Amino acid sequence: MISGEEKAWESLASMDPGDVCRRSLTVYHSSVGAYDVSVFNCTVTVTPKGRTIEGASPDCDLILKKMAYFSRLSILHYLIGAQAMPLSGQLVKPSDLKVGQIFFTGSHVLPLNALAAAYARDRDQFLAKGIRFGGKQRPYGDAAAELFPCPRLPVTLVLWREDDEFAARADLLFDATCERHVPADILWSMAMMSVLLMIT
């Protein structure tokens, strides 16, 4: 039986590199047959012929090795499925998506409680961690960081700090175009990576 990753490699290898780059906002090096993809501000090199995904920094190692279960298929499916469309600027919760049910079942529940607890009284550290991974500060909650698992797929994490009346809370938001680029399970993997990077 051919695995999901094998099928993804075969699909990517059959595609026109120019079209892939236009759709995914990536760079192709024809001399080595490899794509450079920005993944959480890390340059990741994807080589279809050798079926390798590599990066040269400690943060790349964290994403590609410790989070390989989430990252490898996510990067491949992004290259295969990304569409050449601008961000909508409209943020949506996972529950608003057609595929939103995947985010609320069993082991797929995102560890947003752990994220909130980690930064319950420290918005500055929350923002600093987001910036480390290429995040941009956004004007939501008590602090918000927009991360980019891939160039056309931002994930916005919003923190409300704890106070004397309420516990800390964290939310995750997508751009409304997210479902146009990747399947539901890949969208979930990108969300999971975003949260885990912030609490690792």
mmCIF file of C-alpha atoms in Angstrom:
data_model
loop_
_atom_site.group_PDB
_atom_site.id
_atom_site.type_symbol
_atom_site.label_atom_id
_atom_site.label_comp_id
_atom_site.label_asym_id
_atom_site.label_seq_id
_atom_site.Cartn_x
_atom_site.Cartn_y
_atom_site.Cartn_z
ATOM 1 C CA MET A 1 0.000 0.000 0.000
ATOM 2 C CA ILE A 2 1.307 3.472 -0.917
ATOM 3 C CA SER A 3 1.493 5.803 2.080
ATOM 4 C CA GLY A 4 0.041 9.295 2.143
ATOM 5 C CA GLU A 5 3.525 10.780 2.083
ATOM 6 C CA GLU A 6 4.561 8.679 -0.920
ATOM 7 C CA LYS A 7 1.488 9.837 -2.833
ATOM 8 C CA ALA A 8 2.281 13.437 -1.934
ATOM 9 C CA TRP A 9 5.868 13.109 -3.181
ATOM 10 C CA GLU A 10 4.631 11.592 -6.449
ATOM 11 C CA SER A 11 2.111 14.383 -6.936
ATOM 12 C CA LEU A 12 4.658 17.108 -6.236
ATOM 13 C CA ALA A 13 7.256 15.557 -8.550
ATOM 14 C CA SER A 14 4.759 15.600 -11.429
ATOM 15 C CA MET A 15 3.958 19.314 -11.082
ATOM 16 C CA ASP A 16 5.384 22.267 -12.974
ATOM 17 C CA PRO A 17 7.796 24.058 -10.600
ATOM 18 C CA GLY A 18 6.871 27.478 -11.945
ATOM 19 C CA ASP A 19 3.216 26.870 -11.181
ATOM 20 C CA VAL A 20 4.012 25.494 -7.727
ATOM 21 C CA CYS A 21 6.070 28.597 -6.882
ATOM 22 C CA ARG A 22 3.405 30.982 -8.154
ATOM 23 C CA ARG A 23 0.697 29.319 -6.111
ATOM 24 C CA SER A 24 2.673 28.716 -2.927
ATOM 25 C CA LEU A 25 4.939 31.802 -2.817
ATOM 26 C CA THR A 26 8.040 29.611 -2.761
ATOM 27 C CA VAL A 27 11.340 29.577 -4.690
ATOM 28 C CA TYR A 28 12.581 26.775 -6.961
ATOM 29 C CA HIS A 29 16.265 26.088 -7.583
ATOM 30 C CA SER A 30 16.398 24.267 -10.910
ATOM 31 C CA SER A 31 20.088 23.446 -10.518
ATOM 32 C CA VAL A 32 19.310 21.112 -7.623
ATOM 33 C CA GLY A 33 15.594 20.506 -8.234
ATOM 34 C CA ALA A 34 14.528 21.869 -4.854
ATOM 35 C CA TYR A 35 11.979 24.267 -3.410
ATOM 36 C CA ASP A 36 12.674 26.728 -0.603
ATOM 37 C CA VAL A 37 9.632 27.185 1.634
ATOM 38 C CA SER A 38 9.291 29.581 4.555
ATOM 39 C CA VAL A 39 7.904 27.548 7.480
ATOM 40 C CA PHE A 40 7.484 29.554 10.701
ATOM 41 C CA ASN A 41 10.236 31.894 9.458
ATOM 42 C CA CYS A 42 12.622 28.980 8.800
ATOM 43 C CA THR A 43 13.834 28.286 5.269
ATOM 44 C CA VAL A 44 13.006 24.662 4.534
ATOM 45 C CA THR A 45 14.357 22.948 1.409
ATOM 46 C CA VAL A 46 12.134 20.353 -0.240
ATOM 47 C CA THR A 47 13.722 18.092 -2.876
ATOM 48 C CA PRO A 48 11.163 15.905 -4.669
ATOM 49 C CA LYS A 49 13.688 13.690 -6.455
ATOM 50 C CA GLY A 50 15.491 12.767 -3.245
ATOM 51 C CA ARG A 51 12.299 13.003 -1.186
ATOM 52 C CA THR A 52 14.037 15.088 1.460
ATOM 53 C CA ILE A 53 12.847 17.993 3.595
ATOM 54 C CA GLU A 54 15.728 19.786 5.311
ATOM 55 C CA GLY A 55 16.608 22.955 7.182
ATOM 56 C CA ALA A 56 19.831 24.380 8.560
ATOM 57 C CA SER A 57 18.854 26.015 11.875
ATOM 58 C CA PRO A 58 17.972 24.705 15.349
ATOM 59 C CA ASP A 59 14.394 25.923 14.885
ATOM 60 C CA CYS A 60 14.220 24.011 11.598
ATOM 61 C CA ASP A 61 15.329 20.882 13.463
ATOM 62 C CA LEU A 62 12.575 21.447 15.997
ATOM 63 C CA ILE A 63 9.959 21.748 13.239
ATOM 64 C CA LEU A 64 11.235 19.029 10.895
ATOM 65 C CA LYS A 65 12.449 16.418 13.394
ATOM 66 C CA LYS A 66 10.616 16.788 16.693
ATOM 67 C CA MET A 67 7.396 17.739 14.904
ATOM 68 C CA ALA A 68 7.913 15.570 11.814
ATOM 69 C CA TYR A 69 4.559 13.866 12.339
ATOM 70 C CA PHE A 70 2.858 17.213 11.694
ATOM 71 C CA SER A 71 5.324 19.056 9.483
ATOM 72 C CA ARG A 72 6.290 16.707 6.660
ATOM 73 C CA LEU A 73 2.848 16.102 5.174
ATOM 74 C CA SER A 74 1.813 19.688 5.914
ATOM 75 C CA ILE A 75 4.653 21.119 3.845
ATOM 76 C CA LEU A 76 4.098 18.696 0.965
ATOM 77 C CA HIS A 77 0.341 19.249 0.844
ATOM 78 C CA TYR A 78 0.855 22.994 0.969
ATOM 79 C CA LEU A 79 3.124 22.869 -2.095
ATOM 80 C CA ILE A 80 0.621 20.631 -3.886
ATOM 81 C CA GLY A 81 -2.568 22.456 -2.997
ATOM 82 C CA ALA A 82 -1.821 26.140 -2.324
ATOM 83 C CA GLN A 83 -3.877 28.527 -4.426
ATOM 84 C CA ALA A 84 -2.713 31.854 -5.855
ATOM 85 C CA MET A 85 -5.110 34.049 -3.903
ATOM 86 C CA PRO A 86 -4.651 36.930 -1.454
ATOM 87 C CA LEU A 87 -5.551 36.603 2.196
ATOM 88 C CA SER A 88 -9.117 37.683 2.901
ATOM 89 C CA GLY A 89 -8.275 39.558 6.094
ATOM 90 C CA GLN A 90 -11.307 37.882 7.691
ATOM 91 C CA LEU A 91 -10.427 35.731 10.686
ATOM 92 C CA VAL A 92 -12.454 32.625 11.506
ATOM 93 C CA LYS A 93 -12.487 30.125 14.348
ATOM 94 C CA PRO A 94 -12.030 26.418 13.640
ATOM 95 C CA SER A 95 -15.691 25.927 14.584
ATOM 96 C CA ASP A 96 -16.677 28.226 11.710
ATOM 97 C CA LEU A 97 -15.012 26.020 9.088
ATOM 98 C CA LYS A 98 -16.761 23.361 7.021
ATOM 99 C CA VAL A 99 -14.130 20.938 8.335
ATOM 100 C CA GLY A 100 -14.245 22.364 11.849
ATOM 101 C CA GLN A 101 -15.438 19.172 13.533
ATOM 102 C CA ILE A 102 -11.920 17.701 13.304
ATOM 103 C CA PHE A 103 -10.696 20.238 15.873
ATOM 104 C CA PHE A 104 -13.073 19.059 18.583
ATOM 105 C CA THR A 105 -12.760 15.280 18.623
ATOM 106 C CA GLY A 106 -10.543 13.131 20.841
ATOM 107 C CA SER A 107 -6.821 13.628 20.393
ATOM 108 C CA HIS A 108 -7.430 16.372 17.819
ATOM 109 C CA VAL A 109 -8.403 18.913 20.482
ATOM 110 C CA LEU A 110 -5.784 21.667 20.365
ATOM 111 C CA PRO A 111 -3.821 22.287 23.613
ATOM 112 C CA LEU A 112 -5.039 25.868 23.917
ATOM 113 C CA ASN A 113 -5.493 25.506 27.691
ATOM 114 C CA ALA A 114 -1.797 24.693 28.002
ATOM 115 C CA LEU A 115 -0.943 27.724 25.860
ATOM 116 C CA ALA A 116 -3.054 29.997 28.047
ATOM 117 C CA ALA A 117 -1.530 28.574 31.234
ATOM 118 C CA ALA A 118 2.023 29.032 29.921
ATOM 119 C CA TYR A 119 1.533 32.761 29.407
ATOM 120 C CA ALA A 120 -1.246 33.478 31.897
ATOM 121 C CA ARG A 121 0.450 36.614 33.225
ATOM 122 C CA ASP A 122 3.183 37.205 30.646
ATOM 123 C CA ARG A 123 2.021 38.742 27.390
ATOM 124 C CA ASP A 124 5.544 39.984 26.620
ATOM 125 C CA GLN A 125 6.964 36.462 26.606
ATOM 126 C CA PHE A 126 4.038 35.303 24.509
ATOM 127 C CA LEU A 127 4.785 37.953 21.905
ATOM 128 C CA ALA A 128 8.536 37.314 22.065
ATOM 129 C CA LYS A 129 8.009 33.611 21.372
ATOM 130 C CA GLY A 130 5.751 34.436 18.465
ATOM 131 C CA ILE A 131 8.305 36.843 16.995
ATOM 132 C CA ARG A 132 11.010 34.175 17.290
ATOM 133 C CA PHE A 133 9.036 32.087 14.807
ATOM 134 C CA GLY A 134 8.330 34.963 12.443
ATOM 135 C CA GLY A 135 5.105 36.037 14.109
ATOM 136 C CA LYS A 136 3.566 39.467 13.751
ATOM 137 C CA GLN A 137 1.856 41.231 16.634
ATOM 138 C CA ARG A 138 -1.856 41.722 16.059
ATOM 139 C CA PRO A 139 -4.393 43.885 17.954
ATOM 140 C CA TYR A 140 -6.574 41.184 19.504
ATOM 141 C CA GLY A 141 -7.148 40.107 23.105
ATOM 142 C CA ASP A 142 -4.416 41.080 25.554
ATOM 143 C CA ALA A 143 -1.836 39.862 23.033
ATOM 144 C CA ALA A 144 -1.989 38.198 19.639
ATOM 145 C CA ALA A 145 0.623 36.740 17.321
ATOM 146 C CA GLU A 146 0.066 35.870 13.661
ATOM 147 C CA LEU A 147 2.281 32.931 12.695
ATOM 148 C CA PHE A 148 2.918 31.558 9.220
ATOM 149 C CA PRO A 149 3.211 27.760 9.063
ATOM 150 C CA CYS A 150 3.368 28.379 5.304
ATOM 151 C CA PRO A 151 3.242 31.662 3.350
ATOM 152 C CA ARG A 152 -0.456 31.627 2.423
ATOM 153 C CA LEU A 153 -1.707 29.992 5.632
ATOM 154 C CA PRO A 154 -1.440 32.266 8.678
ATOM 155 C CA VAL A 155 -2.517 31.111 12.119
ATOM 156 C CA THR A 156 -3.374 33.792 14.694
ATOM 157 C CA LEU A 157 -3.058 32.929 18.377
ATOM 158 C CA VAL A 158 -4.871 35.210 20.804
ATOM 159 C CA LEU A 159 -4.146 35.411 24.540
ATOM 160 C CA TRP A 160 -6.330 36.789 27.312
ATOM 161 C CA ARG A 161 -4.366 37.033 30.543
ATOM 162 C CA GLU A 162 -5.729 35.783 33.822
ATOM 163 C CA ASP A 163 -6.997 38.248 36.418
ATOM 164 C CA ASP A 164 -8.726 38.078 39.770
ATOM 165 C CA GLU A 165 -12.006 37.024 38.152
ATOM 166 C CA PHE A 166 -11.127 34.986 35.087
ATOM 167 C CA ALA A 167 -8.615 32.310 34.150
ATOM 168 C CA ALA A 168 -6.321 32.887 31.190
ATOM 169 C CA ARG A 169 -7.703 31.910 27.801
ATOM 170 C CA ALA A 170 -6.274 31.350 24.337
ATOM 171 C CA ASP A 171 -7.966 31.159 20.954
ATOM 172 C CA LEU A 172 -6.774 30.165 17.508
ATOM 173 C CA LEU A 173 -7.979 31.812 14.303
ATOM 174 C CA PHE A 174 -7.432 31.184 10.591
ATOM 175 C CA ASP A 175 -7.786 33.422 7.584
ATOM 176 C CA ALA A 176 -11.087 32.607 5.885
ATOM 177 C CA THR A 177 -9.240 31.325 2.789
ATOM 178 C CA CYS A 178 -7.535 28.496 4.694
ATOM 179 C CA GLU A 179 -9.771 25.684 3.443
ATOM 180 C CA ARG A 180 -8.940 26.535 -0.159
ATOM 181 C CA HIS A 181 -5.316 25.456 0.241
ATOM 182 C CA VAL A 182 -5.075 22.183 2.165
ATOM 183 C CA PRO A 183 -7.285 19.309 3.439
ATOM 184 C CA ALA A 184 -8.804 19.366 6.922
ATOM 185 C CA ASP A 185 -6.210 17.095 8.533
ATOM 186 C CA ILE A 186 -3.364 19.256 7.212
ATOM 187 C CA LEU A 187 -5.034 22.418 8.481
ATOM 188 C CA TRP A 188 -5.297 20.757 11.872
ATOM 189 C CA SER A 189 -1.598 19.762 11.769
ATOM 190 C CA MET A 190 -0.589 23.353 11.023
ATOM 191 C CA ALA A 191 -2.703 24.588 13.919
ATOM 192 C CA MET A 192 -1.198 21.985 16.231
ATOM 193 C CA MET A 193 2.344 22.948 15.222
ATOM 194 C CA SER A 194 1.564 26.603 15.861
ATOM 195 C CA VAL A 195 0.401 25.922 19.406
ATOM 196 C CA LEU A 196 3.173 23.432 20.217
ATOM 197 C CA LEU A 197 5.915 25.796 19.031
ATOM 198 C CA MET A 198 4.616 28.438 21.407
ATOM 199 C CA ILE A 199 4.706 26.101 24.427
ATOM 200 C CA THR A 200 7.863 24.119 23.602
#
